[in-house]
Amino acid sequence: MDYQQFFADKISDLKAEGRYRVFADLQRQAGKFPNAMVHMGDEVKEITVWCSNDYMGMGQNPDAIKAMQDTAGGYGVGAGGTRNISGTMHEHVLLEQELADLHQTEASLLFQSGWIANMTTLSTVGAMIPGCVIISDGDNHNSMIEGIRHSRAEKHVFRHNDLEDLENILKTIDPDRPKLIAFESVYSMDGDIAPIKEICDLADKYNAMTFLDEVHAVGLYGQRGAGVAERDGQMDRITIIQGTLAKAFGVVGGYIAGTKAMCDFVRSYGTGFIFSSSMPPAVAAAARTNVNHLKNHNELREQHQERAATLKQRFREAGIPVMDSVSHIVPVLVGDPVLCKQASDDLMERHNIYVQPINYPTVARGTERLRFTPTPHHSDAHIDHLVEAIKEVWSRLGLKAAA
Ligand SMILES: *Cc1c(COP(=O)(O)O)cnc(C)c1O
């Protein structure tokens, strides 16, 4: 076999479909968020970022920058090992306490990313509980799907956010078998939100555990930023809460929160936890600063929601097809991968606006979209500029207006 030819052919397939991914070569600049520099060949120019998951601009919180600098100066840059073999730094311990306090749980457990937290926790729980059945929302993130697959547990998929379908599946499973319902709170591509209370009611009725991915909600919902489960008063009903430090908290890393026994179990049996070196202490210190900051600044969450509502309203007034979203995510439907990429390229090249095209397999074919994530740092002037630019691109490319 010609291996190199195989690799090149697979890439040609993606290009033919118009969904070959090109990364924007960015240089963020602390203090200028949401603006950044982009490198395009020899050209470097300033653009406004409209698709960052740094939803609150916490990546450049001056206190977090200082915490990272001070901690790197004090500890050095790396942790020096896995958690078990010399790699547990006091900063990890403090961050786990901060996260357990955020979620009002007995304990929490850190991972290098949210992806690894999902993969490790679901695969470990699913594999180790004898006869475990996992019932998974149809729109769950890749990291959950991979974790469930790796567990080799029996898996059922319920239609996205569909309580009737979920209950129909629960009814068919032997009442004596251990069960886990795995779902997210905010689904980040459509911006819809799970009926957490009703899912917990079903979990109680059928004696199932719940696993809730709050990656796109931590820092953003609830009085202290613990997520939608906090907002909805359901936090104490979730068996395993999972979150990231890389989105609203602006740094990197993932975690789970729950009982001492559950966290200790994953700590002791989860290979993705055991066999990987721990995060740098400076990263943990910066994350802890931001978790604590957002805990105490609910007004940022109010500003964030206001910006999202304003942007949706402005798009609607301009006839731009905003998809239904009840969250801070503002998706705009294009419905074609080539045009979606073209719209994104035009916004960058002609208007200095950066929004990444979202194509298959991140979303279903035919629902290709631009996904805008306004933050409290996007001003009225940023929004005015965006709305004018998108109107120009929509009319020049002949894209579909709102129905
Ligand atoms: C981004 C994401 C993850 C992974 O989190 P990282 O910390 O970026 O690895 C997990 N779940 C969902 C729903 C996500 O969107």
Tab-separated table of C-alpha atoms and ligand atoms in Angstrom:
chain	number	residue	atom	x	y	z
A	1	MET	CA	0.000	0.000	0.000
A	2	ASP	CA	1.087	3.550	-0.771
A	3	TYR	CA	0.477	5.010	2.683
A	4	GLN	CA	1.200	8.626	1.749
A	5	GLN	CA	-1.186	8.401	-1.198
A	6	PHE	CA	-3.879	7.082	1.144
A	7	PHE	CA	-3.487	10.069	3.465
A	8	ALA	CA	-3.536	12.518	0.544
A	9	ASP	CA	-6.655	10.887	-0.972
A	10	LYS	CA	-8.559	11.146	2.282
A	11	ILE	CA	-7.750	14.857	2.383
A	12	SER	CA	-8.868	15.278	-1.241
A	13	ASP	CA	-12.238	13.763	-0.266
A	14	LEU	CA	-12.736	16.463	2.359
A	15	LYS	CA	-11.753	19.227	-0.060
A	16	ALA	CA	-14.160	17.915	-2.706
A	17	GLU	CA	-16.978	18.113	-0.179
A	18	GLY	CA	-16.010	21.638	0.837
A	19	ARG	CA	-15.381	20.667	4.441
A	20	TYR	CA	-11.595	20.647	4.651
A	21	ARG	CA	-10.714	22.541	7.802
A	22	VAL	CA	-8.455	25.570	7.640
A	23	PHE	CA	-7.328	27.008	10.954
A	24	ALA	CA	-7.279	30.758	11.487
A	25	ASP	CA	-3.726	31.624	12.611
A	26	LEU	CA	-4.535	33.929	15.513
A	27	GLN	CA	-2.600	35.981	18.003
A	28	ARG	CA	-4.765	36.990	20.924
A	29	GLN	CA	-3.722	40.160	22.716
A	30	ALA	CA	-4.382	40.502	26.396
A	31	GLY	CA	-6.443	43.617	27.037
A	32	LYS	CA	-7.973	43.793	23.546
A	33	PHE	CA	-10.514	40.978	23.703
A	34	PRO	CA	-12.577	40.268	21.606
A	35	ASN	CA	-10.127	41.696	19.066
A	36	ALA	CA	-7.046	39.732	18.029
A	37	MET	CA	-4.466	39.666	15.250
A	38	VAL	CA	-4.723	37.150	12.430
A	39	HIS	CA	-1.796	35.990	10.300
A	40	MET	CA	-2.747	35.434	6.639
A	41	GLY	CA	0.383	34.660	4.649
A	42	ASP	CA	2.562	37.753	4.940
A	43	GLU	CA	-0.308	39.898	6.120
A	44	VAL	CA	-1.112	40.483	9.795
A	45	LYS	CA	-4.287	42.368	10.654
A	46	GLU	CA	-6.623	43.062	13.531
A	47	ILE	CA	-9.978	41.300	13.522
A	48	THR	CA	-12.889	40.817	15.917
A	49	VAL	CA	-13.381	37.259	17.124
A	50	TRP	CA	-17.053	36.215	17.123
A	51	CYS	CA	-16.715	32.483	17.767
A	52	SER	CA	-14.586	32.061	20.876
A	53	ASN	CA	-15.651	29.726	23.662
A	54	ASP	CA	-13.848	32.091	26.045
A	55	TYR	CA	-17.406	33.250	26.670
A	56	MET	CA	-16.565	35.829	29.311
A	57	GLY	CA	-13.123	36.933	28.132
A	58	MET	CA	-11.664	35.368	31.271
A	59	GLY	CA	-8.610	34.186	29.319
A	60	GLN	CA	-7.211	37.645	29.875
A	61	ASN	CA	-8.518	38.395	33.320
A	62	PRO	CA	-5.560	40.366	34.800
A	63	ASP	CA	-5.878	38.492	38.119
A	64	ALA	CA	-5.653	35.133	36.328
A	65	ILE	CA	-2.638	36.259	34.310
A	66	LYS	CA	-0.947	37.336	37.528
A	67	ALA	CA	-1.849	34.062	39.272
A	68	MET	CA	-0.356	32.099	36.382
A	69	GLN	CA	2.818	34.205	36.331
A	70	ASP	CA	3.268	34.121	40.110
A	71	THR	CA	2.627	30.395	40.339
A	72	ALA	CA	5.008	29.597	37.469
A	73	GLY	CA	7.599	31.746	39.236
A	74	GLY	CA	7.002	29.903	42.491
A	75	TYR	CA	6.502	26.293	41.375
A	76	GLY	CA	8.213	26.262	37.977
A	77	VAL	CA	6.223	25.459	34.865
A	78	GLY	CA	5.409	21.728	34.972
A	79	ALA	CA	3.957	19.457	37.656
A	80	GLY	CA	6.590	16.797	37.158
A	81	GLY	CA	4.497	13.670	37.163
A	82	THR	CA	1.181	11.912	37.257
A	83	ARG	CA	-0.994	12.741	40.238
A	84	ASN	CA	0.141	9.533	41.949
A	85	ILE	CA	3.854	9.843	41.284
A	86	SER	CA	5.015	13.259	42.544
A	87	GLY	CA	2.586	15.249	40.376
A	88	THR	CA	-0.021	16.378	42.924
A	89	MET	CA	0.682	20.036	43.580
A	90	HIS	CA	-1.045	21.998	46.298
A	91	GLU	CA	-2.659	24.102	43.534
A	92	HIS	CA	-4.489	20.974	42.293
A	93	VAL	CA	-5.828	20.313	45.760
A	94	LEU	CA	-7.033	23.908	46.130
A	95	LEU	CA	-8.686	23.885	42.704
A	96	GLU	CA	-10.522	20.632	43.440
A	97	GLN	CA	-11.813	22.202	46.670
A	98	GLU	CA	-12.927	25.311	44.770
A	99	LEU	CA	-14.808	23.200	42.197
A	100	ALA	CA	-16.489	21.045	44.846
A	101	ASP	CA	-17.601	24.256	46.538
A	102	LEU	CA	-18.892	25.609	43.215
A	103	HIS	CA	-21.061	22.547	42.644
A	104	GLN	CA	-21.821	22.003	46.339
A	105	THR	CA	-20.534	18.450	46.110
A	106	GLU	CA	-18.340	16.455	48.486
A	107	ALA	CA	-15.486	16.250	45.992
A	108	SER	CA	-14.201	16.945	42.505
A	109	LEU	CA	-11.476	15.465	40.310
A	110	LEU	CA	-9.280	17.250	37.746
A	111	PHE	CA	-8.313	16.063	34.260
A	112	GLN	CA	-6.151	17.626	31.546
A	113	SER	CA	-9.239	18.435	29.487
A	114	GLY	CA	-12.998	18.153	29.474
A	115	TRP	CA	-12.691	15.607	26.674
A	116	ILE	CA	-10.534	13.360	28.873
A	117	ALA	CA	-12.870	13.875	31.847
A	118	ASN	CA	-15.841	12.599	29.808
A	119	MET	CA	-13.935	9.805	28.104
A	120	THR	CA	-12.339	8.523	31.310
A	121	THR	CA	-15.335	8.824	33.607
A	122	LEU	CA	-17.927	7.292	31.293
A	123	SER	CA	-15.621	4.497	30.154
A	124	THR	CA	-14.639	3.632	33.728
A	125	VAL	CA	-18.132	3.756	35.224
A	126	GLY	CA	-19.688	1.926	32.252
A	127	ALA	CA	-17.045	-0.794	32.208
A	128	MET	CA	-16.836	-1.453	35.936
A	129	ILE	CA	-20.461	-1.537	37.054
A	130	PRO	CA	-21.628	-5.073	36.201
A	131	GLY	CA	-24.405	-5.074	33.597
A	132	CYS	CA	-24.494	-1.275	33.354
A	133	VAL	CA	-26.722	0.211	30.639
A	134	ILE	CA	-25.992	3.737	29.394
A	135	ILE	CA	-28.806	5.795	27.892
A	136	SER	CA	-27.305	8.664	25.915
A	137	ASP	CA	-28.820	11.783	24.313
A	138	GLY	CA	-28.601	11.654	20.504
A	139	ASP	CA	-26.749	14.972	20.334
A	140	ASN	CA	-24.124	14.187	22.958
A	141	HIS	CA	-20.577	15.404	22.391
A	142	ASN	CA	-17.928	13.170	20.824
A	143	SER	CA	-16.085	12.820	24.155
A	144	MET	CA	-19.135	11.217	25.772
A	145	ILE	CA	-19.761	8.952	22.783
A	146	GLU	CA	-16.141	7.787	22.844
A	147	GLY	CA	-16.269	7.157	26.584
A	148	ILE	CA	-19.458	5.108	26.287
A	149	ARG	CA	-18.100	3.154	23.330
A	150	HIS	CA	-14.864	2.441	25.159
A	151	SER	CA	-16.792	1.189	28.220
A	152	ARG	CA	-18.413	-1.537	26.078
A	153	ALA	CA	-21.542	-1.122	28.191
A	154	GLU	CA	-24.904	-1.694	26.523
A	155	LYS	CA	-25.916	1.639	25.002
A	156	HIS	CA	-29.241	3.142	23.988
A	157	VAL	CA	-29.600	6.526	22.297
A	158	PHE	CA	-32.685	8.640	22.971
A	159	ARG	CA	-33.864	11.341	20.586
A	160	HIS	CA	-32.347	14.663	21.523
A	161	ASN	CA	-34.067	16.189	24.590
A	162	ASP	CA	-37.055	13.860	24.018
A	163	LEU	CA	-38.438	12.748	27.403
A	164	GLU	CA	-40.986	10.392	25.888
A	165	ASP	CA	-38.348	8.537	23.916
A	166	LEU	CA	-36.103	8.417	26.989
A	167	GLU	CA	-38.888	6.936	29.095
A	168	ASN	CA	-39.808	4.409	26.415
A	169	ILE	CA	-36.228	3.179	26.459
A	170	LEU	CA	-36.046	3.104	30.279
A	171	LYS	CA	-39.229	0.995	30.366
A	172	THR	CA	-37.672	-1.710	28.212
A	173	ILE	CA	-34.636	-2.184	30.481
A	174	ASP	CA	-34.738	-4.765	33.275
A	175	PRO	CA	-35.517	-2.745	36.452
A	176	ASP	CA	-32.719	-4.542	38.284
A	177	ARG	CA	-29.995	-3.474	35.884
A	178	PRO	CA	-27.807	-0.489	36.810
A	179	LYS	CA	-28.494	2.470	34.510
A	180	LEU	CA	-26.838	5.774	33.668
A	181	ILE	CA	-28.480	8.626	31.728
A	182	ALA	CA	-25.803	10.744	29.989
A	183	PHE	CA	-26.690	14.203	28.676
A	184	GLU	CA	-25.588	17.836	28.402
A	185	SER	CA	-27.158	21.011	29.721
A	186	VAL	CA	-26.439	23.565	26.963
A	187	TYR	CA	-25.943	21.965	23.542
A	188	SER	CA	-23.342	24.191	21.996
A	189	MET	CA	-24.165	23.985	18.310
A	190	ASP	CA	-27.938	24.625	18.517
A	191	GLY	CA	-27.983	26.533	21.796
A	192	ASP	CA	-30.874	24.551	23.251
A	193	ILE	CA	-31.024	23.356	26.873
A	194	ALA	CA	-31.948	19.974	28.350
A	195	PRO	CA	-35.005	19.578	30.622
A	196	ILE	CA	-32.790	18.674	33.574
A	197	LYS	CA	-35.551	18.420	36.172
A	198	GLU	CA	-37.678	16.097	34.057
A	199	ILE	CA	-34.692	13.905	33.206
A	200	CYS	CA	-33.841	13.664	36.917
A	201	ASP	CA	-37.488	12.742	37.617
A	202	LEU	CA	-37.211	9.880	35.134
A	203	ALA	CA	-33.876	8.867	36.634
A	204	ASP	CA	-35.558	8.662	40.065
A	205	LYS	CA	-38.523	6.736	38.709
A	206	TYR	CA	-36.303	4.135	37.002
A	207	ASN	CA	-33.522	4.199	39.568
A	208	ALA	CA	-30.849	5.471	37.167
A	209	MET	CA	-27.730	7.568	37.768
A	210	THR	CA	-27.328	10.868	35.901
A	211	PHE	CA	-24.210	12.167	34.134
A	212	LEU	CA	-24.484	15.836	33.121
A	213	ASP	CA	-21.970	17.621	30.870
A	214	GLU	CA	-22.166	21.319	31.838
A	215	VAL	CA	-19.190	22.325	29.682
A	216	HIS	CA	-21.063	25.170	27.935
A	217	ALA	CA	-22.822	26.286	31.106
A	218	VAL	CA	-20.271	26.431	33.931
A	219	GLY	CA	-19.416	30.037	34.685
A	220	LEU	CA	-22.447	31.136	32.664
A	221	TYR	CA	-25.632	29.970	34.414
A	222	GLY	CA	-26.763	29.872	38.025
A	223	GLN	CA	-26.268	32.479	40.744
A	224	ARG	CA	-22.642	31.385	41.289
A	225	GLY	CA	-21.954	30.023	37.803
A	226	ALA	CA	-22.267	26.321	38.595
A	227	GLY	CA	-24.360	25.787	35.462
A	228	VAL	CA	-27.937	25.157	34.388
A	229	ALA	CA	-28.452	22.564	37.134
A	230	GLU	CA	-27.799	25.360	39.635
A	231	ARG	CA	-30.119	27.764	37.790
A	232	ASP	CA	-32.868	25.123	37.779
A	233	GLY	CA	-32.342	24.057	41.400
A	234	GLN	CA	-31.347	20.513	40.384
A	235	MET	CA	-27.666	20.400	41.359
A	236	ASP	CA	-28.076	17.919	44.196
A	237	ARG	CA	-29.895	15.463	41.909
A	238	ILE	CA	-26.996	14.880	39.490
A	239	THR	CA	-24.803	11.855	40.177
A	240	ILE	CA	-21.846	13.082	38.121
A	241	ILE	CA	-21.412	16.704	37.008
A	242	GLN	CA	-18.735	17.271	34.377
A	243	GLY	CA	-17.229	20.592	33.327
A	244	THR	CA	-14.318	22.305	31.632
A	245	LEU	CA	-11.888	25.014	32.679
A	246	ALA	CA	-11.262	25.905	29.017
A	247	LYS	CA	-14.443	27.702	28.005
A	248	ALA	CA	-16.097	30.276	30.302
A	249	PHE	CA	-13.291	29.794	32.839
A	250	GLY	CA	-10.833	30.783	30.117
A	251	VAL	CA	-7.878	28.452	30.826
A	252	VAL	CA	-7.644	24.685	30.134
A	253	GLY	CA	-8.486	21.436	31.907
A	254	GLY	CA	-11.574	19.405	32.802
A	255	TYR	CA	-13.214	17.946	35.884
A	256	ILE	CA	-16.009	15.949	37.414
A	257	ALA	CA	-17.821	16.683	40.671
A	258	GLY	CA	-19.931	14.459	42.906
A	259	THR	CA	-19.636	12.314	45.998
A	260	LYS	CA	-16.306	11.441	47.631
A	261	ALA	CA	-16.887	7.786	46.810
A	262	MET	CA	-17.559	8.454	43.116
A	263	CYS	CA	-14.558	10.778	42.665
A	264	ASP	CA	-12.305	8.404	44.589
A	265	PHE	CA	-13.520	5.528	42.383
A	266	VAL	CA	-12.639	7.370	39.137
A	267	ARG	CA	-9.359	8.578	40.683
A	268	SER	CA	-8.474	4.987	41.536
A	269	TYR	CA	-9.659	3.138	38.397
A	270	GLY	CA	-9.778	5.680	35.533
A	271	THR	CA	-6.809	5.046	33.281
A	272	GLY	CA	-7.105	8.475	31.587
A	273	PHE	CA	-6.631	9.964	35.041
A	274	ILE	CA	-4.003	7.588	36.405
A	275	PHE	CA	-1.583	7.371	33.491
A	276	SER	CA	-1.333	10.993	32.360
A	277	SER	CA	0.786	13.767	33.913
A	278	SER	CA	-1.112	16.400	35.845
A	279	MET	CA	-1.746	19.941	34.656
A	280	PRO	CA	0.869	22.621	35.386
A	281	PRO	CA	0.225	24.246	38.781
A	282	ALA	CA	0.201	27.696	37.127
A	283	VAL	CA	-2.724	26.538	34.975
A	284	ALA	CA	-4.579	25.324	38.055
A	285	ALA	CA	-3.955	28.631	39.829
A	286	ALA	CA	-5.258	30.680	36.889
A	287	ALA	CA	-8.328	28.450	36.593
A	288	ARG	CA	-9.060	28.731	40.309
A	289	THR	CA	-8.827	32.521	40.065
A	290	ASN	CA	-11.395	32.580	37.269
A	291	VAL	CA	-13.780	30.072	38.876
A	292	ASN	CA	-13.732	32.204	41.994
A	293	HIS	CA	-14.101	35.430	40.018
A	294	LEU	CA	-17.187	34.213	38.148
A	295	LYS	CA	-18.662	32.812	41.364
A	296	ASN	CA	-18.730	36.344	42.712
A	297	HIS	CA	-19.731	38.288	39.589
A	298	ASN	CA	-23.247	37.351	38.598
A	299	GLU	CA	-23.579	40.693	36.805
A	300	LEU	CA	-21.247	39.340	34.094
A	301	ARG	CA	-23.749	36.542	33.460
A	302	GLU	CA	-26.522	39.121	33.120
A	303	GLN	CA	-24.447	41.167	30.662
A	304	HIS	CA	-23.625	38.012	28.725
A	305	GLN	CA	-27.301	37.070	28.322
A	306	GLU	CA	-28.172	40.643	27.334
A	307	ARG	CA	-25.526	40.646	24.590
A	308	ALA	CA	-26.780	37.327	23.198
A	309	ALA	CA	-30.407	38.501	23.213
A	310	THR	CA	-29.439	41.768	21.525
A	311	LEU	CA	-27.470	40.028	18.791
A	312	LYS	CA	-30.326	37.593	18.063
A	313	GLN	CA	-32.753	40.504	17.873
A	314	ARG	CA	-30.492	42.528	15.564
A	315	PHE	CA	-30.020	39.546	13.222
A	316	ARG	CA	-33.776	38.937	13.105
A	317	GLU	CA	-34.447	42.572	12.264
A	318	ALA	CA	-31.912	42.289	9.434
A	319	GLY	CA	-33.592	39.141	8.021
A	320	ILE	CA	-30.629	36.913	8.915
A	321	PRO	CA	-31.796	33.318	9.659
A	322	VAL	CA	-30.938	32.929	13.355
A	323	MET	CA	-31.703	29.413	14.536
A	324	ASP	CA	-33.854	28.896	17.650
A	325	SER	CA	-31.606	29.118	20.680
A	326	VAL	CA	-32.556	29.656	24.293
A	327	SER	CA	-28.965	30.184	25.402
A	328	HIS	CA	-25.986	32.444	24.766
A	329	ILE	CA	-25.203	30.636	21.486
A	330	VAL	CA	-26.294	32.457	18.313
A	331	PRO	CA	-26.269	30.034	15.353
A	332	VAL	CA	-27.068	31.315	11.859
A	333	LEU	CA	-28.148	28.778	9.254
A	334	VAL	CA	-26.391	28.605	5.866
A	335	GLY	CA	-27.254	25.020	4.904
A	336	ASP	CA	-24.373	24.388	2.505
A	337	PRO	CA	-20.733	23.609	3.352
A	338	VAL	CA	-19.144	25.529	0.473
A	339	LEU	CA	-21.252	28.653	0.975
A	340	CYS	CA	-20.727	28.453	4.715
A	341	LYS	CA	-16.962	28.521	4.244
A	342	GLN	CA	-17.295	31.267	1.639
A	343	ALA	CA	-19.355	33.440	3.994
A	344	SER	CA	-16.780	32.950	6.724
A	345	ASP	CA	-13.890	33.772	4.353
A	346	ASP	CA	-15.645	36.916	3.107
A	347	LEU	CA	-16.343	38.135	6.624
A	348	MET	CA	-12.667	37.725	7.488
A	349	GLU	CA	-11.207	39.113	4.272
A	350	ARG	CA	-13.599	41.957	3.557
A	351	HIS	CA	-14.857	42.883	7.026
A	352	ASN	CA	-12.197	41.793	9.560
A	353	ILE	CA	-14.715	39.586	11.323
A	354	TYR	CA	-13.809	36.065	12.341
A	355	VAL	CA	-16.494	33.402	12.680
A	356	GLN	CA	-15.569	29.811	11.882
A	357	PRO	CA	-17.830	27.802	9.525
A	358	ILE	CA	-19.398	24.813	11.292
A	359	ASN	CA	-19.746	21.877	8.922
A	360	TYR	CA	-20.286	18.106	9.068
A	361	PRO	CA	-19.440	16.099	11.197
A	362	THR	CA	-19.772	18.727	13.930
A	363	VAL	CA	-23.355	19.311	12.716
A	364	ALA	CA	-25.634	17.334	10.370
A	365	ARG	CA	-25.242	17.826	6.613
A	366	GLY	CA	-27.627	20.496	5.337
A	367	THR	CA	-27.464	22.413	8.625
A	368	GLU	CA	-24.056	24.022	8.071
A	369	ARG	CA	-23.948	27.249	10.001
A	370	LEU	CA	-22.040	30.193	11.398
A	371	ARG	CA	-22.028	30.071	15.184
A	372	PHE	CA	-21.666	33.416	16.952
A	373	THR	CA	-20.739	33.654	20.621
A	374	PRO	CA	-21.190	37.209	21.874
A	375	THR	CA	-19.465	38.036	25.159
A	376	PRO	CA	-19.855	40.905	27.649
A	377	HIS	CA	-16.874	42.469	25.831
A	378	HIS	CA	-18.665	42.746	22.461
A	379	SER	CA	-19.812	46.387	22.383
A	380	ASP	CA	-22.757	47.937	20.550
A	381	ALA	CA	-20.217	49.146	17.977
A	382	HIS	CA	-18.957	45.559	17.456
A	383	ILE	CA	-22.550	44.424	16.932
A	384	ASP	CA	-23.337	47.282	14.506
A	385	HIS	CA	-20.267	46.407	12.465
A	386	LEU	CA	-21.145	42.706	12.416
A	387	VAL	CA	-24.756	43.258	11.354
A	388	GLU	CA	-23.742	45.531	8.455
A	389	ALA	CA	-21.068	43.069	7.352
A	390	ILE	CA	-23.298	40.024	7.460
A	391	LYS	CA	-26.039	41.817	5.511
A	392	GLU	CA	-23.506	42.622	2.803
A	393	VAL	CA	-22.208	39.034	2.660
A	394	TRP	CA	-25.712	37.543	2.695
A	395	SER	CA	-26.838	39.610	-0.262
A	396	ARG	CA	-23.629	39.197	-2.277
A	397	LEU	CA	-23.595	35.399	-1.903
A	398	GLY	CA	-27.383	35.180	-2.325
A	399	LEU	CA	-27.790	33.278	0.953
A	400	LYS	CA	-31.191	32.329	2.310
A	401	ALA	CA	-32.944	34.989	4.380
A	402	ALA	CA	-34.977	34.210	7.490
A	403	ALA	CA	-38.241	32.389	6.718
B	1	LIG	C1	-15.584	21.281	24.304
B	1	LIG	C2	-16.453	20.197	24.867
B	1	LIG	C3	-15.936	19.185	25.681
B	1	LIG	C4	-14.454	19.024	25.855
B	1	LIG	O1	-13.946	19.975	26.724
B	1	LIG	P1	-12.415	20.405	26.582
B	1	LIG	O2	-12.060	20.933	27.916
B	1	LIG	O3	-12.360	21.413	25.472
B	1	LIG	O4	-11.645	19.172	26.219
B	1	LIG	C5	-16.800	18.311	26.308
B	1	LIG	N1	-18.123	18.395	26.124
B	1	LIG	C6	-18.675	19.339	25.326
B	1	LIG	C7	-20.155	19.379	25.170
B	1	LIG	C8	-17.861	20.246	24.644
B	1	LIG	O5	-18.390	21.142	23.811
